[in-house]
Amino acid sequence: MTGGWRDAAAELVIAAVAVAALITFTVAYAGTAAAVVTLVVCGLAALTAIRFLAWPRDTTRGTAPAGGDSQTTFTGFWRNRTEVETGTRTLSGYDAQLRATLQHVLATRLAERHGVSLYSDPATAQRLLAVDDRTWFWLDPARPAVTRTAQAGIRPKTLALILDRLERL
């Protein structure tokens, strides 16, 4: 089983070994009290890193929660990578995030460049995107979202085709 923290196992082990080595050197150089302070500082640094990596973003705006756009390029990259990875793994994972992102891009392109609404005229949207019914399945706004399934997600080849068509639209 993959996903979540299991994908970061190697990084977590490296971080744990680095902290253990730092604590060992701190005890040898400055004593137990300094090692406790070092351990607390490492813990706070880890919590801060987790906050930026795992903080739920405001999905209505696609950014971090109210109070400013604190989502950095690094965290944005990992969020997008996770969305794509989850979307290719299961259909419910695709419907949870990646589908909405692709639909928003499609709706924006159609409205700005062709004056077509994805939601009120999906047939025209499909024709302009120039995709068959099997590919349209992944973008169809009329298809109900799947919340629990063991079905495979979108194939990377199909995702690449959709992205290519969105770029050309």
N, CA, C and O atoms as a DFTB+ gen file, in Angstrom:
676 C
 N C O
     1  1       0.847      -1.188       0.000
     2  2       0.000       0.000       0.000
     3  2       0.879       1.233       0.000
     4  3       1.820       1.326       0.789
     5  1       0.585       2.175      -0.872
     6  2       1.350       3.404      -0.940
     7  2       0.437       4.570      -0.660
     8  3      -0.779       4.411      -0.550
     9  1       1.024       5.735      -0.545
    10  2       0.242       6.935      -0.323
    11  2       0.559       7.553       1.022
    12  3       1.020       6.883       1.946
    13  1       0.298       8.855       1.109
    14  2       0.483       9.560       2.357
    15  2       1.910       9.509       2.854
    16  3       2.855       9.721       2.094
    17  1       2.059       9.224       4.151
    18  2       3.367       9.219       4.797
    19  2       4.246       8.074       4.323
    20  3       5.470       8.168       4.415
    21  1       3.657       6.998       3.819
    22  2       4.463       5.862       3.368
    23  2       5.348       6.249       2.183
    24  3       6.439       5.703       2.018
    25  1       4.886       7.179       1.370
    26  2       5.698       7.620       0.234
    27  2       6.910       8.424       0.694
    28  3       7.890       8.544      -0.042
    29  1       6.853       8.971       1.897
    30  2       7.944       9.794       2.415
    31  2       8.798       9.045       3.428
    32  3       9.533       9.675       4.187
    33  1       8.721       7.717       3.460
    34  2       9.432       6.927       4.467
    35  2      10.935       7.197       4.460
    36  3      11.532       7.370       5.522
    37  1      11.543       7.234       3.301
    38  2      12.993       7.452       3.231
    39  2      13.363       8.825       3.792
    40  3      14.333       8.947       4.540
    41  1      12.603       9.848       3.440
    42  2      12.879      11.193       3.940
    43  2      12.697      11.272       5.449
    44  3      13.470      11.941       6.135
    45  1      11.674      10.589       5.972
    46  2      11.427      10.594       7.416
    47  2      12.550       9.884       8.169
    48  3      12.955      10.329       9.243
    49  1      13.054       8.784       7.613
    50  2      14.163       8.067       8.256
    51  2      15.411       8.948       8.259
    52  3      16.110       9.025       9.269
    53  1      15.690       9.599       7.157
    54  2      16.862      10.483       7.081
    55  2      16.737      11.622       8.094
    56  3      17.708      11.963       8.770
    57  1      15.540      12.212       8.198
    58  2      15.328      13.291       9.160
    59  2      15.516      12.788      10.588
    60  3      16.128      13.475      11.407
    61  1      14.999      11.600      10.898
    62  2      15.142      11.035      12.244
    63  2      16.606      10.763      12.574
    64  3      17.045      11.035      13.691
    65  1      17.365      10.234      11.624
    66  2      18.789       9.965      11.845
    67  2      19.547      11.282      12.039
    68  3      20.432      11.371      12.890
    69  1      19.204      12.290      11.260
    70  2      19.869      13.590      11.393
    71  2      19.594      14.206      12.760
    72  3      20.503      14.741      13.395
    73  1      18.341      14.133      13.216
    74  2      18.001      14.675      14.536
    75  2      18.715      13.890      15.628
    76  3      19.237      14.486      16.570
    77  1      18.747      12.568      15.522
    78  2      19.436      11.744      16.520
    79  2      20.924      12.091      16.584
    80  3      21.495      12.187      17.671
    81  1      21.545      12.277      15.428
    82  2      22.958      12.650      15.406
    83  2      23.159      14.032      16.025
    84  3      24.110      14.238      16.779
    85  1      22.285      14.967      15.716
    86  2      22.382      16.313      16.278
    87  2      22.241      16.283      17.795
    88  3      22.986      16.963      18.501
    89  1      21.303      15.508      18.295
    90  2      21.096      15.392      19.742
    91  2      22.324      14.753      20.400
    92  3      22.767      15.201      21.457
    93  1      22.864      13.721      19.783
    94  2      24.060      13.060      20.325
    95  2      25.228      14.039      20.426
    96  3      25.905      14.096      21.452
    97  1      25.463      14.808      19.367
    98  2      26.551      15.786      19.391
    99  2      26.276      16.887      20.410
   100  3      27.203      17.376      21.057
   101  1      25.022      17.278      20.559
   102  2      24.679      18.326      21.517
   103  2      24.927      17.853      22.951
   104  3      25.458      18.598      23.774
   105  1      24.540      16.611      23.242
   106  2      24.799      16.055      24.572
   107  2      26.308      16.022      24.839
   108  3      26.750      16.398      25.925
   109  1      27.088      15.583      23.873
   110  2      28.543      15.473      24.046
   111  2      29.196      16.842      24.186
   112  3      30.161      16.988      24.935
   113  1      28.696      17.827      23.491
   114  2      29.335      19.139      23.474
   115  2      28.817      20.062      24.570
   116  3      29.604      20.757      25.213
   117  1      27.467      20.080      24.798
   118  2      26.893      21.088      25.691
   119  2      26.068      20.518      26.834
   120  3      25.622      21.275      27.696
   121  1      25.853      19.226      26.868
   122  2      25.135      18.650      27.993
   123  2      23.680      18.341      27.687
   124  3      23.172      18.639      26.606
   125  1      23.017      17.731      28.676
   126  2      21.642      17.256      28.521
   127  2      20.646      18.397      28.341
   128  3      19.728      18.289      27.528
   129  1      20.814      19.485      29.086
   130  2      19.874      20.612      28.993
   131  2      19.866      21.190      27.575
   132  3      18.802      21.483      27.030
   133  1      21.023      21.350      26.994
   134  2      21.108      21.868      25.630
   135  2      20.491      20.884      24.641
   136  3      19.877      21.289      23.654
   137  1      20.658      19.584      24.911
   138  2      20.070      18.577      24.029
   139  2      18.548      18.640      24.067
   140  3      17.899      18.466      23.035
   141  1      17.972      18.884      25.236
   142  2      16.515      19.012      25.349
   143  2      16.035      20.228      24.560
   144  3      15.037      20.155      23.843
   145  1      16.740      21.329      24.694
   146  2      16.377      22.539      23.933
   147  2      16.485      22.255      22.432
   148  3      15.610      22.657      21.665
   149  1      17.526      21.581      22.016
   150  2      17.706      21.234      20.602
   151  2      16.574      20.346      20.110
   152  3      16.068      20.537      19.004
   153  1      16.177      19.386      20.917
   154  2      15.084      18.486      20.556
   155  2      13.768      19.257      20.409
   156  3      13.000      18.991      19.485
   157  1      13.507      20.196      21.299
   158  2      12.289      21.017      21.213
   159  2      12.318      21.866      19.944
   160  3      11.308      21.977      19.249
   161  1      13.460      22.462      19.640
   162  2      13.579      23.274      18.424
   163  2      13.354      22.413      17.179
   164  3      12.680      22.845      16.244
   165  1      13.906      21.212      17.159
   166  2      13.694      20.300      16.025
   167  2      12.221      19.926      15.904
   168  3      11.683      19.856      14.799
   169  1      11.575      19.687      17.029
   170  2      10.139      19.371      17.009
   171  2       9.314      20.515      16.456
   172  3       8.411      20.296      15.648
   173  1       9.615      21.746      16.886
   174  2       8.889      22.910      16.371
   175  2       9.141      23.110      14.875
   176  3       8.234      23.478      14.128
   177  1      10.372      22.865      14.450
   178  2      10.672      22.972      13.014
   179  2       9.887      21.926      12.227
   180  3       9.389      22.218      11.140
   181  1       9.772      20.720      12.760
   182  2       9.001      19.671      12.084
   183  2       7.528      20.039      12.016
   184  3       6.892      19.850      10.979
   185  1       6.981      20.560      13.099
   186  2       5.572      20.973      13.091
   187  2       5.321      22.101      12.097
   188  3       4.292      22.123      11.421
   189  1       6.259      23.033      12.009
   190  2       6.131      24.120      11.033
   191  2       6.161      23.577       9.610
   192  3       5.372      24.004       8.767
   193  1       7.058      22.647       9.339
   194  2       7.129      22.047       7.998
   195  2       5.837      21.301       7.666
   196  3       5.324      21.405       6.552
   197  1       5.318      20.552       8.633
   198  2       4.066      19.823       8.406
   199  2       2.923      20.789       8.144
   200  3       2.060      20.520       7.308
   201  1       2.908      21.910       8.849
   202  2       1.847      22.903       8.649
   203  2       1.816      23.377       7.197
   204  3       0.744      23.497       6.603
   205  1       2.973      23.640       6.637
   206  2       3.000      24.128       5.260
   207  2       2.752      23.030       4.235
   208  3       2.285      23.310       3.131
   209  1       3.056      21.794       4.584
   210  2       2.842      20.697       3.649
   211  2       1.437      20.117       3.729
   212  3       0.918      19.624       2.727
   213  1       0.822      20.166       4.889
   214  2      -0.451      19.475       5.069
   215  2      -1.624      20.396       5.360
   216  3      -2.743      19.908       5.518
   217  1      -1.422      21.697       5.437
   218  2      -2.522      22.608       5.753
   219  2      -3.565      22.557       4.653
   220  3      -3.217      22.676       3.478
   221  1      -4.852      22.382       5.003
   222  2      -5.880      22.319       3.953
   223  2      -6.030      23.665       3.274
   224  3      -6.127      24.706       3.923
   225  1      -6.048      23.617       1.969
   226  2      -6.195      24.867       1.244
   227  2      -7.656      25.167       0.999
   228  3      -8.507      24.280       1.072
   229  1      -7.937      26.405       0.713
   230  2      -9.292      26.851       0.407
   231  2      -9.574      26.457      -1.034
   232  3      -9.060      27.086      -1.959
   233  1     -10.393      25.414      -1.240
   234  2     -10.607      24.890      -2.589
   235  2     -11.435      25.819      -3.456
   236  3     -11.469      25.644      -4.674
   237  1     -12.107      26.807      -2.865
   238  2     -12.876      27.734      -3.682
   239  2     -11.959      28.713      -4.397
   240  3     -12.302      29.220      -5.465
   241  1     -10.792      28.983      -3.814
   242  2      -9.846      29.890      -4.440
   243  2      -8.601      29.184      -4.934
   244  3      -7.832      29.754      -5.708
   245  1      -8.389      27.939      -4.495
   246  2      -7.204      27.204      -4.912
   247  2      -5.933      27.670      -4.241
   248  3      -4.834      27.421      -4.736
   249  1      -6.083      28.361      -3.089
   250  2      -4.923      28.871      -2.383
   251  2      -4.991      28.446      -0.929
   252  3      -5.826      27.627      -0.545
   253  1      -4.109      29.008      -0.133
   254  2      -4.094      28.702       1.290
   255  2      -5.294      29.353       1.965
   256  3      -5.947      30.195       1.348
   257  1      -5.607      28.997       3.205
   258  2      -6.738      29.573       3.917
   259  2      -6.641      31.088       4.036
   260  3      -5.595      31.678       3.768
   261  1      -7.749      31.709       4.443
   262  2      -7.829      33.160       4.570
   263  2      -6.667      33.691       5.387
   264  3      -6.145      33.016       6.274
   265  1      -6.273      34.919       5.066
   266  2      -5.157      35.509       5.775
   267  2      -3.950      35.640       4.869
   268  3      -2.849      35.915       5.345
   269  1      -4.132      35.454       3.606
   270  2      -3.037      35.605       2.663
   271  2      -2.723      34.305       1.972
   272  3      -3.099      33.224       2.426
   273  1      -2.034      34.433       0.877
   274  2      -1.656      33.262       0.112
   275  2      -0.303      32.784       0.605
   276  3       0.735      33.211       0.099
   277  1      -0.313      31.883       1.608
   278  2       0.939      31.409       2.178
   279  2       1.415      30.128       1.530
   280  3       2.402      29.543       1.976
   281  1       0.738      29.681       0.492
   282  2       1.155      28.454      -0.191
   283  2       2.366      28.777      -1.053
   284  3       2.286      29.598      -1.967
   285  1       3.473      28.136      -0.762
   286  2       4.694      28.413      -1.497
   287  2       4.758      27.564      -2.752
   288  3       3.938      26.668      -2.954
   289  1       5.723      27.849      -3.576
   290  2       5.918      27.062      -4.780
   291  2       6.214      25.608      -4.434
   292  3       5.730      24.694      -5.101
   293  1       7.011      25.397      -3.388
   294  2       7.362      24.039      -2.970
   295  2       6.119      23.260      -2.556
   296  3       5.899      22.146      -3.030
   297  1       5.313      23.837      -1.683
   298  2       4.126      23.113      -1.229
   299  2       3.110      22.979      -2.348
   300  3       2.417      21.966      -2.439
   301  1       3.013      23.985      -3.197
   302  2       2.103      23.894      -4.329
   303  2       2.483      22.766      -5.264
   304  3       1.619      22.048      -5.768
   305  1       3.777      22.610      -5.494
   306  2       4.256      21.518      -6.339
   307  2       3.862      20.172      -5.754
   308  3       3.352      19.312      -6.472
   309  1       4.094      19.975      -4.447
   310  2       3.792      18.685      -3.822
   311  2       2.299      18.425      -3.762
   312  3       1.872      17.277      -3.887
   313  1       1.487      19.474      -3.572
   314  2       0.036      19.286      -3.593
   315  2      -0.414      18.839      -4.982
   316  3      -1.213      17.911      -5.111
   317  1       0.093      19.493      -6.010
   318  2      -0.276      19.119      -7.372
   319  2       0.210      17.709      -7.701
   320  3      -0.511      16.929      -8.323
   321  1       1.406      17.391      -7.291
   322  2       1.947      16.046      -7.524
   323  2       1.082      14.994      -6.844
   324  3       0.806      13.937      -7.412
   325  1       0.659      15.295      -5.625
   326  2      -0.189      14.361      -4.884
   327  2      -1.545      14.208      -5.557
   328  3      -2.075      13.100      -5.630
   329  1      -2.118      15.313      -6.053
   330  2      -3.402      15.234      -6.758
   331  2      -3.290      14.331      -7.983
   332  3      -4.158      13.491      -8.220
   333  1      -2.241      14.499      -8.745
   334  2      -2.061      13.687      -9.952
   335  2      -1.830      12.224      -9.579
   336  3      -2.409      11.324     -10.188
   337  1      -0.990      11.992      -8.586
   338  2      -0.702      10.617      -8.173
   339  2      -1.963       9.926      -7.656
   340  3      -2.227       8.773      -8.000
   341  1      -2.733      10.621      -6.841
   342  2      -3.971      10.052      -6.308
   343  2      -4.983       9.833      -7.426
   344  3      -5.684       8.821      -7.439
   345  1      -5.064      10.769      -8.360
   346  2      -5.993      10.657      -9.473
   347  2      -5.693       9.510     -10.412
   348  3      -6.602       8.950     -11.024
   349  1      -4.430       9.156     -10.530
   350  2      -4.082       8.027     -11.391
   351  2      -4.228       6.697     -10.663
   352  3      -4.285       5.641     -11.292
   353  1      -4.289       6.751      -9.352
   354  2      -4.399       5.515      -8.565
   355  2      -5.840       5.003      -8.495
   356  3      -6.082       3.821      -8.741
   357  1      -6.809       5.881      -8.160
   358  2      -8.206       5.444      -8.008
   359  2      -9.147       6.459      -8.627
   360  3      -8.827       7.643      -8.737
   361  1     -10.313       5.976      -9.029
   362  2     -11.339       6.850      -9.597
   363  2     -11.852       7.832      -8.554
   364  3     -12.070       9.003      -8.863
   365  1     -12.045       7.373      -7.329
   366  2     -12.510       8.281      -6.282
   367  2     -11.451       9.341      -5.982
   368  3     -11.793      10.486      -5.688
   369  1     -10.173       8.974      -6.052
   370  2      -9.101       9.940      -5.871
   371  2      -9.086      10.983      -6.978
   372  3      -8.835      12.163      -6.732
   373  1      -9.355      10.540      -8.191
   374  2      -9.440      11.465      -9.325
   375  2     -10.600      12.431      -9.131
   376  3     -10.443      13.640      -9.303
   377  1     -11.768      11.894      -8.772
   378  2     -12.953      12.737      -8.605
   379  2     -12.830      13.698      -7.429
   380  3     -13.458      14.757      -7.431
   381  1     -12.032      13.344      -6.428
   382  2     -11.914      14.186      -5.234
   383  2     -11.220      15.512      -5.520
   384  3     -11.619      16.526      -4.948
   385  1     -10.214      15.556      -6.366
   386  2      -9.468      16.786      -6.598
   387  2      -9.155      17.070      -8.055
   388  3      -9.500      18.132      -8.572
   389  1      -8.514      16.143      -8.709
   390  2      -7.982      16.396     -10.048
   391  2      -9.078      16.719     -11.054
   392  3      -8.901      17.579     -11.917
   393  1     -10.198      16.037     -10.944
   394  2     -11.305      16.283     -11.874
   395  2     -11.775      17.732     -11.792
   396  3     -11.969      18.385     -12.817
   397  1     -11.957      18.230     -10.574
   398  2     -12.415      19.618     -10.401
   399  2     -11.403      20.601     -10.976
   400  3     -11.785      21.588     -11.605
   401  1     -10.125      20.341     -10.766
   402  2      -9.094      21.222     -11.305
   403  2      -9.149      21.257     -12.828
   404  3      -9.117      22.330     -13.430
   405  1      -9.230      20.081     -13.449
   406  2      -9.294      20.027     -14.912
   407  2     -10.583      20.665     -15.434
   408  3     -10.561      21.347     -16.458
   409  1     -11.699      20.451     -14.747
   410  2     -12.960      21.060     -15.170
   411  2     -12.902      22.580     -15.087
   412  3     -13.425      23.269     -15.963
   413  1     -12.271      23.108     -14.040
   414  2     -12.156      24.565     -13.917
   415  2     -11.311      25.151     -15.044
   416  3     -11.642      26.200     -15.596
   417  1     -10.219      24.466     -15.380
   418  2      -9.385      24.935     -16.490
   419  2     -10.178      24.884     -17.791
   420  3     -10.151      25.829     -18.578
   421  1     -10.882      23.778     -18.013
   422  2     -11.686      23.642     -19.226
   423  2     -12.776      24.702     -19.288
   424  3     -12.973      25.323     -20.333
   425  1     -13.485      24.918     -18.189
   426  2     -14.563      25.909     -18.165
   427  2     -14.029      27.307     -18.444
   428  3     -14.660      28.086     -19.158
   429  1     -12.881      27.621     -17.888
   430  2     -12.279      28.940     -18.110
   431  2     -11.864      29.111     -19.564
   432  3     -12.148      30.142     -20.174
   433  1     -11.198      28.115     -20.119
   434  2     -10.770      28.201     -21.526
   435  2     -11.964      28.339     -22.464
   436  3     -11.943      29.143     -23.395
   437  1     -13.007      27.546     -22.208
   438  2     -14.199      27.608     -23.068
   439  2     -14.877      28.970     -22.987
   440  3     -15.274      29.535     -24.006
   441  1     -15.006      29.486     -21.785
   442  2     -15.686      30.773     -21.614
   443  2     -14.885      31.927     -22.212
   444  3     -15.437      32.773     -22.916
   445  1     -13.582      31.956     -21.930
   446  2     -12.761      33.063     -22.393
   447  2     -12.501      33.039     -23.893
   448  3     -12.497      34.090     -24.533
   449  1     -12.286      31.871     -24.457
   450  2     -11.864      31.789     -25.854
   451  2     -12.980      31.461     -26.837
   452  3     -12.858      31.724     -28.034
   453  1     -14.087      30.877     -26.322
   454  2     -15.144      30.453     -27.238
   455  2     -16.537      30.911     -26.820
   456  3     -17.497      30.705     -27.563
   457  1     -16.667      31.520     -25.659
   458  2     -17.967      31.977     -25.190
   459  2     -18.936      30.845     -24.901
   460  3     -20.148      31.013     -25.036
   461  1     -18.410      29.693     -24.503
   462  2     -19.232      28.504     -24.251
   463  2     -19.157      28.160     -22.771
   464  3     -18.087      28.223     -22.166
   465  1     -20.296      27.797     -22.192
   466  2     -20.325      27.364     -20.799
   467  2     -20.230      25.841     -20.740
   468  3     -21.038      25.136     -21.343
   469  1     -19.255      25.354     -20.020
   470  2     -19.079      23.909     -19.859
   471  2     -20.300      23.287     -19.211
   472  3     -20.711      22.190     -19.590
   473  1     -20.879      23.963     -18.251
   474  2     -21.953      23.385     -17.452
   475  2     -23.322      23.456     -18.123
   476  3     -24.162      22.586     -17.893
   477  1     -23.561      24.470     -18.946
   478  2     -24.867      24.543     -19.611
   479  2     -24.850      23.967     -21.028
   480  3     -25.910      23.669     -21.579
   481  1     -23.684      23.806     -21.619
   482  2     -23.591      23.254     -22.971
   483  2     -22.425      22.266     -23.079
   484  3     -21.457      22.517     -23.798
   485  1     -22.522      21.138     -22.359
   486  2     -21.400      20.189     -22.372
   487  2     -21.149      19.539     -23.735
   488  3     -20.017      19.160     -24.035
   489  1     -22.187      19.405     -24.559
   490  2     -21.993      18.787     -25.882
   491  2     -21.070      19.645     -26.745
   492  3     -20.180      19.123     -27.417
   493  1     -21.282      20.956     -26.727
   494  2     -20.411      21.855     -27.474
   495  2     -19.008      21.849     -26.891
   496  3     -18.019      21.910     -27.622
   497  1     -18.932      21.776     -25.579
   498  2     -17.621      21.715     -24.930
   499  2     -16.851      20.478     -25.376
   500  3     -15.657      20.556     -25.665
   501  1     -17.526      19.347     -25.432
   502  2     -16.876      18.107     -25.870
   503  2     -16.435      18.223     -27.320
   504  3     -15.346      17.775     -27.679
   505  1     -17.269      18.817     -28.146
   506  2     -16.920      18.976     -29.562
   507  2     -15.707      19.897     -29.725
   508  3     -14.806      19.605     -30.511
   509  1     -15.685      21.010     -28.983
   510  2     -14.554      21.934     -29.084
   511  2     -13.260      21.319     -28.542
   512  3     -12.173      21.592     -29.051
   513  1     -13.388      20.505     -27.527
   514  2     -12.212      19.843     -26.967
   515  2     -11.727      18.715     -27.874
   516  3     -10.575      18.289     -27.785
   517  1     -12.606      18.242     -28.737
   518  2     -12.287      17.205     -29.727
   519  2     -11.813      15.912     -29.073
   520  3     -10.729      15.409     -29.370
   521  1     -12.649      15.383     -28.172
   522  2     -12.336      14.115     -27.527
   523  2     -13.500      13.156     -27.688
   524  3     -14.647      13.574     -27.847
   525  1     -13.193      11.856     -27.647
   526  2     -14.238      10.841     -27.748
   527  2     -14.957      10.669     -26.411
   528  3     -14.583      11.286     -25.413
   529  1     -15.989       9.829     -26.399
   530  2     -16.793       9.638     -25.189
   531  2     -15.986       9.040     -24.039
   532  3     -16.209       9.391     -22.880
   533  1     -15.049       8.140     -24.349
   534  2     -14.243       7.543     -23.271
   535  2     -13.363       8.585     -22.596
   536  3     -13.181       8.537     -21.380
   537  1     -12.820       9.518     -23.352
   538  2     -11.997      10.580     -22.767
   539  2     -12.878      11.618     -22.081
   540  3     -12.515      12.144     -21.029
   541  1     -14.047      11.915     -22.680
   542  2     -14.964      12.894     -22.101
   543  2     -15.474      12.449     -20.728
   544  3     -15.818      13.288     -19.896
   545  1     -15.524      11.148     -20.490
   546  2     -15.936      10.607     -19.199
   547  2     -15.179      11.274     -18.058
   548  3     -15.758      11.532     -17.003
   549  1     -13.901      11.554     -18.254
   550  2     -13.059      12.108     -17.197
   551  2     -13.349      13.569     -16.915
   552  3     -12.983      14.070     -15.852
   553  1     -14.002      14.271     -17.843
   554  2     -14.284      15.694     -17.670
   555  2     -15.771      16.024     -17.573
   556  3     -16.131      17.132     -17.175
   557  1     -16.618      15.097     -17.925
   558  2     -18.058      15.326     -18.011
   559  2     -18.624      15.889     -16.704
   560  3     -18.592      15.213     -15.676
   561  1     -19.151      17.142     -16.738
   562  2     -19.705      17.723     -15.513
   563  2     -21.016      17.060     -15.083
   564  3     -21.435      17.220     -13.936
   565  1     -21.661      16.329     -15.973
   566  2     -22.919      15.666     -15.631
   567  2     -22.698      14.334     -14.918
   568  3     -23.624      13.800     -14.307
   569  1     -21.487      13.796     -14.988
   570  2     -21.207      12.517     -14.337
   571  2     -21.094      12.726     -12.835
   572  3     -20.333      13.580     -12.381
   573  1     -21.854      11.944     -12.055
   574  2     -21.733      12.082     -10.596
   575  2     -20.358      11.620     -10.115
   576  3     -19.767      10.687     -10.660
   577  1     -19.877      12.288      -9.099
   578  2     -18.570      11.945      -8.543
   579  2     -18.642      10.613      -7.811
   580  3     -19.641      10.287      -7.170
   581  1     -17.569       9.858      -7.921
   582  2     -17.451       8.580      -7.220
   583  2     -16.725       8.857      -5.913
   584  3     -15.664       9.482      -5.906
   585  1     -17.300       8.390      -4.799
   586  2     -16.665       8.653      -3.510
   587  2     -15.930       7.446      -2.950
   588  3     -14.948       7.601      -2.224
   589  1     -16.395       6.242      -3.280
   590  2     -15.723       5.024      -2.779
   591  2     -15.683       3.997      -3.900
   592  3     -16.715       3.530      -4.382
   593  1     -14.487       3.667      -4.294
   594  2     -14.345       2.665      -5.339
   595  2     -12.925       2.120      -5.349
   596  3     -11.983       2.766      -4.889
   597  1     -12.804       0.941      -5.876
   598  2     -11.479       0.346      -6.060
   599  2     -11.058       0.446      -7.525
   600  3     -10.012      -0.076      -7.913
   601  1     -11.888       1.126      -8.346
   602  2     -11.564       1.262      -9.766
   603  2     -10.306       2.097      -9.942
   604  3     -10.024       3.003      -9.157
   605  1      -9.565       1.776     -10.978
   606  2      -8.345       2.524     -11.287
   607  2      -8.696       3.942     -11.695
   608  3      -9.767       4.202     -12.242
   609  1      -7.780       4.850     -11.421
   610  2      -7.965       6.244     -11.796
   611  2      -7.633       6.473     -13.259
   612  3      -7.550       5.536     -14.054
   613  1      -7.448       7.722     -13.587
   614  2      -7.169       8.104     -14.968
   615  2      -5.774       7.604     -15.365
   616  3      -4.816       7.714     -14.600
   617  1      -5.688       7.060     -16.566
   618  2      -4.390       6.609     -17.076
   619  2      -3.533       7.830     -17.412
   620  3      -4.054       8.822     -17.922
   621  1      -2.245       7.776     -17.138
   622  2      -1.376       8.911     -17.461
   623  2      -1.447       9.317     -18.936
   624  3      -1.345      10.500     -19.259
   625  1      -1.621       8.347     -19.825
   626  2      -1.727       8.648     -21.254
   627  2      -2.996       9.462     -21.545
   628  3      -2.971      10.392     -22.351
   629  1      -4.092       9.107     -20.889
   630  2      -5.343       9.854     -21.069
   631  2      -5.215      11.248     -20.472
   632  3      -5.676      12.223     -21.065
   633  1      -4.594      11.348     -19.307
   634  2      -4.379      12.649     -18.678
   635  2      -3.520      13.545     -19.570
   636  3      -3.792      14.737     -19.710
   637  1      -2.496      12.970     -20.163
   638  2      -1.637      13.737     -21.073
   639  2      -2.423      14.226     -22.285
   640  3      -2.232      15.356     -22.735
   641  1      -3.309      13.378     -22.814
   642  2      -4.150      13.778     -23.948
   643  2      -5.053      14.948     -23.560
   644  3      -5.181      15.914     -24.312
   645  1      -5.679      14.855     -22.380
   646  2      -6.562      15.931     -21.919
   647  2      -5.780      17.227     -21.738
   648  3      -6.241      18.289     -22.157
   649  1      -4.616      17.154     -21.126
   650  2      -3.800      18.356     -20.922
   651  2      -3.379      18.970     -22.258
   652  3      -3.373      20.191     -22.413
   653  1      -3.029      18.121     -23.211
   654  2      -2.651      18.601     -24.540
   655  2      -3.823      19.331     -25.196
   656  3      -3.652      20.405     -25.772
   657  1      -4.999      18.743     -25.104
   658  2      -6.195      19.372     -25.703
   659  2      -6.551      20.681     -24.991
   660  3      -6.968      21.645     -25.632
   661  1      -6.388      20.712     -23.689
   662  2      -6.658      21.948     -22.953
   663  2      -5.698      23.059     -23.368
   664  3      -6.101      24.215     -23.490
   665  1      -4.439      22.714     -23.583
   666  2      -3.463      23.703     -24.031
   667  2      -3.805      24.240     -25.418
   668  3      -3.600      25.422     -25.694
   669  1      -4.315      23.393     -26.276
   670  2      -4.621      23.803     -27.648
   671  2      -5.947      24.531     -27.768
   672  3      -6.184      25.239     -28.746
   673  1      -6.817      24.361     -26.771
   674  2      -8.175      24.923     -26.835
   675  2      -8.178      26.415     -26.903
   676  3      -9.244      27.028     -26.961
